[in-house]
């Protein structure tokens, strides 16, 4: 199974930090707003320090999960399908038969472009989870994977997906 480029951790850590900052800001801001009302007098615990401790704890957990996510993310092009394994708490294994592939895109967000990465998105026939994404690829690897998937999908036309 192939691993992602280690630089994807930078993207995942930056996103986790940004999300934790927004969530922490809302949590602490709400605590500050609540502490300035008459309701705060009825609460025996100091709201703002407690909210800050919770926000920092959640940020640390988010960063640890983002770091660990890299270690469990794998994908492989097999004879008849694309296999993806991922998940920190709940492990998910996705198998996409090439015959189900509709089209393949590559995308590069501004953050991905900054660290020199790309994501390949595979759109499949079906209604539930009709696309899968493979992040953390170098642009050259993303282009090669996109071409391989396109070629394998064309070769599998006419076969049964099951």
mmCIF file with all atom_site columns, C-alpha atoms in Angstrom:
data_model
loop_
_atom_site.group_PDB
_atom_site.id
_atom_site.type_symbol
_atom_site.label_atom_id
_atom_site.label_alt_id
_atom_site.label_comp_id
_atom_site.label_asym_id
_atom_site.label_entity_id
_atom_site.label_seq_id
_atom_site.pdbx_PDB_ins_code
_atom_site.Cartn_x
_atom_site.Cartn_y
_atom_site.Cartn_z
_atom_site.occupancy
_atom_site.B_iso_or_equiv
_atom_site.pdbx_formal_charge
_atom_site.auth_seq_id
_atom_site.auth_comp_id
_atom_site.auth_asym_id
_atom_site.auth_atom_id
_atom_site.pdbx_PDB_model_num
ATOM 1   C CA . UNK A 1 1   ? 0.000   0.000  0.000   1.00 0.00 ? 1   UNK A CA 1
ATOM 2   C CA . UNK A 1 2   ? 1.213   3.461  -0.855  1.00 0.00 ? 2   UNK A CA 1
ATOM 3   C CA . UNK A 1 3   ? 1.539   6.197  1.744   1.00 0.00 ? 3   UNK A CA 1
ATOM 4   C CA . UNK A 1 4   ? 0.866   9.882  1.290   1.00 0.00 ? 4   UNK A CA 1
ATOM 5   C CA . UNK A 1 5   ? 3.595   12.496 1.095   1.00 0.00 ? 5   UNK A CA 1
ATOM 6   C CA . UNK A 1 6   ? 4.640   13.482 4.646   1.00 0.00 ? 6   UNK A CA 1
ATOM 7   C CA . UNK A 1 7   ? 4.065   17.166 3.789   1.00 0.00 ? 7   UNK A CA 1
ATOM 8   C CA . UNK A 1 8   ? 0.325   16.483 4.014   1.00 0.00 ? 8   UNK A CA 1
ATOM 9   C CA . UNK A 1 9   ? 0.767   16.677 7.782   1.00 0.00 ? 9   UNK A CA 1
ATOM 10  C CA . UNK A 1 10  ? 1.509   20.397 7.393   1.00 0.00 ? 10  UNK A CA 1
ATOM 11  C CA . UNK A 1 11  ? -1.834  20.888 5.627   1.00 0.00 ? 11  UNK A CA 1
ATOM 12  C CA . UNK A 1 12  ? -3.769  18.787 8.136   1.00 0.00 ? 12  UNK A CA 1
ATOM 13  C CA . UNK A 1 13  ? -2.088  20.457 11.129  1.00 0.00 ? 13  UNK A CA 1
ATOM 14  C CA . UNK A 1 14  ? -2.745  23.943 9.717   1.00 0.00 ? 14  UNK A CA 1
ATOM 15  C CA . UNK A 1 15  ? -6.410  23.092 9.119   1.00 0.00 ? 15  UNK A CA 1
ATOM 16  C CA . UNK A 1 16  ? -6.747  21.566 12.596  1.00 0.00 ? 16  UNK A CA 1
ATOM 17  C CA . UNK A 1 17  ? -5.158  24.642 14.157  1.00 0.00 ? 17  UNK A CA 1
ATOM 18  C CA . UNK A 1 18  ? -7.411  27.009 12.198  1.00 0.00 ? 18  UNK A CA 1
ATOM 19  C CA . UNK A 1 19  ? -10.546 25.067 13.150  1.00 0.00 ? 19  UNK A CA 1
ATOM 20  C CA . UNK A 1 20  ? -9.441  24.841 16.790  1.00 0.00 ? 20  UNK A CA 1
ATOM 21  C CA . UNK A 1 21  ? -8.789  28.588 16.835  1.00 0.00 ? 21  UNK A CA 1
ATOM 22  C CA . UNK A 1 22  ? -12.273 29.346 15.515  1.00 0.00 ? 22  UNK A CA 1
ATOM 23  C CA . UNK A 1 23  ? -13.920 26.910 17.923  1.00 0.00 ? 23  UNK A CA 1
ATOM 24  C CA . UNK A 1 24  ? -11.817 28.161 20.852  1.00 0.00 ? 24  UNK A CA 1
ATOM 25  C CA . UNK A 1 25  ? -12.605 31.767 19.966  1.00 0.00 ? 25  UNK A CA 1
ATOM 26  C CA . UNK A 1 26  ? -16.321 31.025 19.932  1.00 0.00 ? 26  UNK A CA 1
ATOM 27  C CA . UNK A 1 27  ? -16.101 29.112 23.206  1.00 0.00 ? 27  UNK A CA 1
ATOM 28  C CA . UNK A 1 28  ? -14.055 31.726 25.053  1.00 0.00 ? 28  UNK A CA 1
ATOM 29  C CA . UNK A 1 29  ? -15.983 34.593 23.456  1.00 0.00 ? 29  UNK A CA 1
ATOM 30  C CA . UNK A 1 30  ? -19.253 33.020 24.573  1.00 0.00 ? 30  UNK A CA 1
ATOM 31  C CA . UNK A 1 31  ? -17.872 32.587 28.083  1.00 0.00 ? 31  UNK A CA 1
ATOM 32  C CA . UNK A 1 32  ? -16.770 36.236 28.172  1.00 0.00 ? 32  UNK A CA 1
ATOM 33  C CA . UNK A 1 33  ? -20.179 37.375 26.941  1.00 0.00 ? 33  UNK A CA 1
ATOM 34  C CA . UNK A 1 34  ? -21.948 35.163 29.478  1.00 0.00 ? 34  UNK A CA 1
ATOM 35  C CA . UNK A 1 35  ? -19.676 36.343 32.300  1.00 0.00 ? 35  UNK A CA 1
ATOM 36  C CA . UNK A 1 36  ? -20.841 39.912 31.694  1.00 0.00 ? 36  UNK A CA 1
ATOM 37  C CA . UNK A 1 37  ? -24.461 39.027 32.367  1.00 0.00 ? 37  UNK A CA 1
ATOM 38  C CA . UNK A 1 38  ? -26.372 38.460 35.596  1.00 0.00 ? 38  UNK A CA 1
ATOM 39  C CA . UNK A 1 39  ? -26.374 34.707 34.904  1.00 0.00 ? 39  UNK A CA 1
ATOM 40  C CA . UNK A 1 40  ? -22.656 34.525 35.636  1.00 0.00 ? 40  UNK A CA 1
ATOM 41  C CA . UNK A 1 41  ? -23.254 35.389 39.271  1.00 0.00 ? 41  UNK A CA 1
ATOM 42  C CA . UNK A 1 42  ? -25.278 32.179 39.699  1.00 0.00 ? 42  UNK A CA 1
ATOM 43  C CA . UNK A 1 43  ? -22.535 29.954 38.242  1.00 0.00 ? 43  UNK A CA 1
ATOM 44  C CA . UNK A 1 44  ? -20.015 28.807 40.886  1.00 0.00 ? 44  UNK A CA 1
ATOM 45  C CA . UNK A 1 45  ? -17.130 28.124 38.453  1.00 0.00 ? 45  UNK A CA 1
ATOM 46  C CA . UNK A 1 46  ? -15.015 30.759 36.702  1.00 0.00 ? 46  UNK A CA 1
ATOM 47  C CA . UNK A 1 47  ? -16.377 30.643 33.148  1.00 0.00 ? 47  UNK A CA 1
ATOM 48  C CA . UNK A 1 48  ? -13.605 32.237 31.107  1.00 0.00 ? 48  UNK A CA 1
ATOM 49  C CA . UNK A 1 49  ? -10.658 30.205 32.499  1.00 0.00 ? 49  UNK A CA 1
ATOM 50  C CA . UNK A 1 50  ? -12.690 26.992 32.232  1.00 0.00 ? 50  UNK A CA 1
ATOM 51  C CA . UNK A 1 51  ? -13.622 27.797 28.631  1.00 0.00 ? 51  UNK A CA 1
ATOM 52  C CA . UNK A 1 52  ? -9.971  28.549 27.845  1.00 0.00 ? 52  UNK A CA 1
ATOM 53  C CA . UNK A 1 53  ? -8.824  25.203 29.319  1.00 0.00 ? 53  UNK A CA 1
ATOM 54  C CA . UNK A 1 54  ? -11.484 23.361 27.313  1.00 0.00 ? 54  UNK A CA 1
ATOM 55  C CA . UNK A 1 55  ? -10.512 25.232 24.134  1.00 0.00 ? 55  UNK A CA 1
ATOM 56  C CA . UNK A 1 56  ? -6.816  24.427 24.568  1.00 0.00 ? 56  UNK A CA 1
ATOM 57  C CA . UNK A 1 57  ? -7.604  20.772 25.352  1.00 0.00 ? 57  UNK A CA 1
ATOM 58  C CA . UNK A 1 58  ? -9.746  20.462 22.228  1.00 0.00 ? 58  UNK A CA 1
ATOM 59  C CA . UNK A 1 59  ? -7.005  22.105 20.148  1.00 0.00 ? 59  UNK A CA 1
ATOM 60  C CA . UNK A 1 60  ? -4.414  19.618 21.431  1.00 0.00 ? 60  UNK A CA 1
ATOM 61  C CA . UNK A 1 61  ? -6.721  16.679 20.636  1.00 0.00 ? 61  UNK A CA 1
ATOM 62  C CA . UNK A 1 62  ? -7.397  18.032 17.139  1.00 0.00 ? 62  UNK A CA 1
ATOM 63  C CA . UNK A 1 63  ? -3.669  18.456 16.489  1.00 0.00 ? 63  UNK A CA 1
ATOM 64  C CA . UNK A 1 64  ? -2.875  14.939 17.741  1.00 0.00 ? 64  UNK A CA 1
ATOM 65  C CA . UNK A 1 65  ? -5.603  13.446 15.531  1.00 0.00 ? 65  UNK A CA 1
ATOM 66  C CA . UNK A 1 66  ? -4.311  15.419 12.521  1.00 0.00 ? 66  UNK A CA 1
ATOM 67  C CA . UNK A 1 67  ? -0.794  14.136 13.211  1.00 0.00 ? 67  UNK A CA 1
ATOM 68  C CA . UNK A 1 68  ? -1.934  10.517 13.627  1.00 0.00 ? 68  UNK A CA 1
ATOM 69  C CA . UNK A 1 69  ? -4.137  10.648 10.528  1.00 0.00 ? 69  UNK A CA 1
ATOM 70  C CA . UNK A 1 70  ? -1.054  10.477 8.305   1.00 0.00 ? 70  UNK A CA 1
ATOM 71  C CA . UNK A 1 71  ? 0.082   7.195  9.841   1.00 0.00 ? 71  UNK A CA 1
ATOM 72  C CA . UNK A 1 72  ? -3.110  5.340  8.966   1.00 0.00 ? 72  UNK A CA 1
ATOM 73  C CA . UNK A 1 73  ? -3.827  6.752  5.478   1.00 0.00 ? 73  UNK A CA 1
ATOM 74  C CA . UNK A 1 74  ? -2.963  4.295  2.671   1.00 0.00 ? 74  UNK A CA 1
ATOM 75  C CA . UNK A 1 75  ? -4.085  3.607  -0.892  1.00 0.00 ? 75  UNK A CA 1
ATOM 76  C CA . UNK A 1 76  ? -3.316  1.045  -3.554  1.00 0.00 ? 76  UNK A CA 1
ATOM 77  C CA . UNK A 1 77  ? -4.115  0.483  -7.205  1.00 0.00 ? 77  UNK A CA 1
ATOM 78  C CA . UNK A 1 78  ? -4.870  -3.213 -7.534  1.00 0.00 ? 78  UNK A CA 1
ATOM 79  C CA . UNK A 1 79  ? -5.801  -5.284 -10.588 1.00 0.00 ? 79  UNK A CA 1
ATOM 80  C CA . UNK A 1 80  ? -9.502  -4.428 -10.586 1.00 0.00 ? 80  UNK A CA 1
ATOM 81  C CA . UNK A 1 81  ? -9.949  -1.631 -8.068  1.00 0.00 ? 81  UNK A CA 1
ATOM 82  C CA . UNK A 1 82  ? -8.619  1.227  -6.000  1.00 0.00 ? 82  UNK A CA 1
ATOM 83  C CA . UNK A 1 83  ? -8.312  0.431  -2.294  1.00 0.00 ? 83  UNK A CA 1
ATOM 84  C CA . UNK A 1 84  ? -8.155  3.175  0.354   1.00 0.00 ? 84  UNK A CA 1
ATOM 85  C CA . UNK A 1 85  ? -7.629  2.669  4.100   1.00 0.00 ? 85  UNK A CA 1
ATOM 86  C CA . UNK A 1 86  ? -7.978  5.581  6.522   1.00 0.00 ? 86  UNK A CA 1
ATOM 87  C CA . UNK A 1 87  ? -9.346  6.669  9.884   1.00 0.00 ? 87  UNK A CA 1
ATOM 88  C CA . UNK A 1 88  ? -7.905  7.431  13.297  1.00 0.00 ? 88  UNK A CA 1
ATOM 89  C CA . UNK A 1 89  ? -10.791 6.343  15.531  1.00 0.00 ? 89  UNK A CA 1
ATOM 90  C CA . UNK A 1 90  ? -12.955 4.481  13.025  1.00 0.00 ? 90  UNK A CA 1
ATOM 91  C CA . UNK A 1 91  ? -10.955 2.639  10.398  1.00 0.00 ? 91  UNK A CA 1
ATOM 92  C CA . UNK A 1 92  ? -12.552 2.797  6.969   1.00 0.00 ? 92  UNK A CA 1
ATOM 93  C CA . UNK A 1 93  ? -11.616 0.673  3.999   1.00 0.00 ? 93  UNK A CA 1
ATOM 94  C CA . UNK A 1 94  ? -13.020 1.822  0.666   1.00 0.00 ? 94  UNK A CA 1
ATOM 95  C CA . UNK A 1 95  ? -12.773 -0.284 -2.469  1.00 0.00 ? 95  UNK A CA 1
ATOM 96  C CA . UNK A 1 96  ? -13.649 1.394  -5.764  1.00 0.00 ? 96  UNK A CA 1
ATOM 97  C CA . UNK A 1 97  ? -13.948 -0.999 -8.725  1.00 0.00 ? 97  UNK A CA 1
ATOM 98  C CA . UNK A 1 98  ? -12.506 0.612  -11.851 1.00 0.00 ? 98  UNK A CA 1
ATOM 99  C CA . UNK A 1 99  ? -15.682 -0.221 -13.747 1.00 0.00 ? 99  UNK A CA 1
ATOM 100 C CA . UNK A 1 100 ? -17.555 2.201  -11.423 1.00 0.00 ? 100 UNK A CA 1
ATOM 101 C CA . UNK A 1 101 ? -15.210 5.155  -12.062 1.00 0.00 ? 101 UNK A CA 1
ATOM 102 C CA . UNK A 1 102 ? -16.990 7.970  -13.923 1.00 0.00 ? 102 UNK A CA 1
ATOM 103 C CA . UNK A 1 103 ? -14.199 10.542 -14.037 1.00 0.00 ? 103 UNK A CA 1
ATOM 104 C CA . UNK A 1 104 ? -11.095 11.617 -12.137 1.00 0.00 ? 104 UNK A CA 1
ATOM 105 C CA . UNK A 1 105 ? -10.137 15.172 -11.160 1.00 0.00 ? 105 UNK A CA 1
ATOM 106 C CA . UNK A 1 106 ? -7.135  16.664 -9.459  1.00 0.00 ? 106 UNK A CA 1
ATOM 107 C CA . UNK A 1 107 ? -7.333  19.764 -7.298  1.00 0.00 ? 107 UNK A CA 1
ATOM 108 C CA . UNK A 1 108 ? -4.917  21.977 -5.412  1.00 0.00 ? 108 UNK A CA 1
ATOM 109 C CA . UNK A 1 109 ? -6.166  24.272 -2.685  1.00 0.00 ? 109 UNK A CA 1
ATOM 110 C CA . UNK A 1 110 ? -4.127  27.383 -1.852  1.00 0.00 ? 110 UNK A CA 1
ATOM 111 C CA . UNK A 1 111 ? -2.706  25.639 1.211   1.00 0.00 ? 111 UNK A CA 1
ATOM 112 C CA . UNK A 1 112 ? -1.824  22.548 -0.846  1.00 0.00 ? 112 UNK A CA 1
ATOM 113 C CA . UNK A 1 113 ? -0.135  24.707 -3.488  1.00 0.00 ? 113 UNK A CA 1
ATOM 114 C CA . UNK A 1 114 ? 1.913   26.385 -0.760  1.00 0.00 ? 114 UNK A CA 1
ATOM 115 C CA . UNK A 1 115 ? 3.417   23.061 0.352   1.00 0.00 ? 115 UNK A CA 1
ATOM 116 C CA . UNK A 1 116 ? 3.530   21.543 -3.155  1.00 0.00 ? 116 UNK A CA 1
ATOM 117 C CA . UNK A 1 117 ? 0.697   19.012 -2.877  1.00 0.00 ? 117 UNK A CA 1
ATOM 118 C CA . UNK A 1 118 ? -2.385  17.954 -4.804  1.00 0.00 ? 118 UNK A CA 1
ATOM 119 C CA . UNK A 1 119 ? -5.520  15.853 -4.258  1.00 0.00 ? 119 UNK A CA 1
ATOM 120 C CA . UNK A 1 120 ? -6.983  13.337 -6.703  1.00 0.00 ? 120 UNK A CA 1
ATOM 121 C CA . UNK A 1 121 ? -10.769 12.996 -6.610  1.00 0.00 ? 121 UNK A CA 1
ATOM 122 C CA . UNK A 1 122 ? -12.354 9.857  -8.085  1.00 0.00 ? 122 UNK A CA 1
ATOM 123 C CA . UNK A 1 123 ? -16.056 10.182 -8.961  1.00 0.00 ? 123 UNK A CA 1
ATOM 124 C CA . UNK A 1 124 ? -17.953 6.911  -9.103  1.00 0.00 ? 124 UNK A CA 1
ATOM 125 C CA . UNK A 1 125 ? -21.318 5.690  -10.270 1.00 0.00 ? 125 UNK A CA 1
ATOM 126 C CA . UNK A 1 126 ? -23.726 5.409  -7.380  1.00 0.00 ? 126 UNK A CA 1
ATOM 127 C CA . UNK A 1 127 ? -25.490 7.624  -4.900  1.00 0.00 ? 127 UNK A CA 1
ATOM 128 C CA . UNK A 1 128 ? -23.816 6.985  -1.539  1.00 0.00 ? 128 UNK A CA 1
ATOM 129 C CA . UNK A 1 129 ? -20.342 8.464  -1.210  1.00 0.00 ? 129 UNK A CA 1
ATOM 130 C CA . UNK A 1 130 ? -20.059 8.827  -4.944  1.00 0.00 ? 130 UNK A CA 1
ATOM 131 C CA . UNK A 1 131 ? -16.569 10.265 -4.739  1.00 0.00 ? 131 UNK A CA 1
ATOM 132 C CA . UNK A 1 132 ? -13.353 9.492  -2.922  1.00 0.00 ? 132 UNK A CA 1
ATOM 133 C CA . UNK A 1 133 ? -10.382 11.790 -2.510  1.00 0.00 ? 133 UNK A CA 1
ATOM 134 C CA . UNK A 1 134 ? -6.710  10.924 -2.179  1.00 0.00 ? 134 UNK A CA 1
ATOM 135 C CA . UNK A 1 135 ? -4.941  13.917 -0.610  1.00 0.00 ? 135 UNK A CA 1
ATOM 136 C CA . UNK A 1 136 ? -1.273  14.512 0.042   1.00 0.00 ? 136 UNK A CA 1
ATOM 137 C CA . UNK A 1 137 ? 0.185   13.686 -3.353  1.00 0.00 ? 137 UNK A CA 1
ATOM 138 C CA . UNK A 1 138 ? 2.912   15.516 -5.189  1.00 0.00 ? 138 UNK A CA 1
ATOM 139 C CA . UNK A 1 139 ? 1.552   17.161 -8.359  1.00 0.00 ? 139 UNK A CA 1
ATOM 140 C CA . UNK A 1 140 ? 3.522   14.703 -10.512 1.00 0.00 ? 140 UNK A CA 1
ATOM 141 C CA . UNK A 1 141 ? 2.181   11.705 -8.578  1.00 0.00 ? 141 UNK A CA 1
ATOM 142 C CA . UNK A 1 142 ? -1.353  13.117 -8.718  1.00 0.00 ? 142 UNK A CA 1
ATOM 143 C CA . UNK A 1 143 ? -1.111  13.483 -12.493 1.00 0.00 ? 143 UNK A CA 1
ATOM 144 C CA . UNK A 1 144 ? 0.288   9.956  -12.904 1.00 0.00 ? 144 UNK A CA 1
ATOM 145 C CA . UNK A 1 145 ? -2.401  8.501  -10.629 1.00 0.00 ? 145 UNK A CA 1
ATOM 146 C CA . UNK A 1 146 ? -5.119  10.395 -12.474 1.00 0.00 ? 146 UNK A CA 1
ATOM 147 C CA . UNK A 1 147 ? -3.868  9.036  -15.797 1.00 0.00 ? 147 UNK A CA 1
ATOM 148 C CA . UNK A 1 148 ? -3.574  5.481  -14.442 1.00 0.00 ? 148 UNK A CA 1
ATOM 149 C CA . UNK A 1 149 ? -7.109  5.591  -13.055 1.00 0.00 ? 149 UNK A CA 1
ATOM 150 C CA . UNK A 1 150 ? -8.435  6.954  -16.349 1.00 0.00 ? 150 UNK A CA 1
ATOM 151 C CA . UNK A 1 151 ? -6.696  4.221  -18.322 1.00 0.00 ? 151 UNK A CA 1
ATOM 152 C CA . UNK A 1 152 ? -7.817  1.447  -15.961 1.00 0.00 ? 152 UNK A CA 1
ATOM 153 C CA . UNK A 1 153 ? -11.413 2.716  -16.002 1.00 0.00 ? 153 UNK A CA 1
ATOM 154 C CA . UNK A 1 154 ? -11.438 2.635  -19.819 1.00 0.00 ? 154 UNK A CA 1
ATOM 155 C CA . UNK A 1 155 ? -9.933  -0.875 -19.867 1.00 0.00 ? 155 UNK A CA 1
ATOM 156 C CA . UNK A 1 156 ? -12.597 -2.145 -17.472 1.00 0.00 ? 156 UNK A CA 1
ATOM 157 C CA . UNK A 1 157 ? -15.564 -0.881 -19.501 1.00 0.00 ? 157 UNK A CA 1
ATOM 158 C CA . UNK A 1 158 ? -18.070 -3.610 -20.133 1.00 0.00 ? 158 UNK A CA 1
ATOM 159 C CA . UNK A 1 159 ? -17.080 -5.638 -17.083 1.00 0.00 ? 159 UNK A CA 1
ATOM 160 C CA . UNK A 1 160 ? -19.399 -6.269 -14.165 1.00 0.00 ? 160 UNK A CA 1
ATOM 161 C CA . UNK A 1 161 ? -18.724 -4.139 -11.054 1.00 0.00 ? 161 UNK A CA 1
ATOM 162 C CA . UNK A 1 162 ? -19.480 -6.956 -8.590  1.00 0.00 ? 162 UNK A CA 1
#
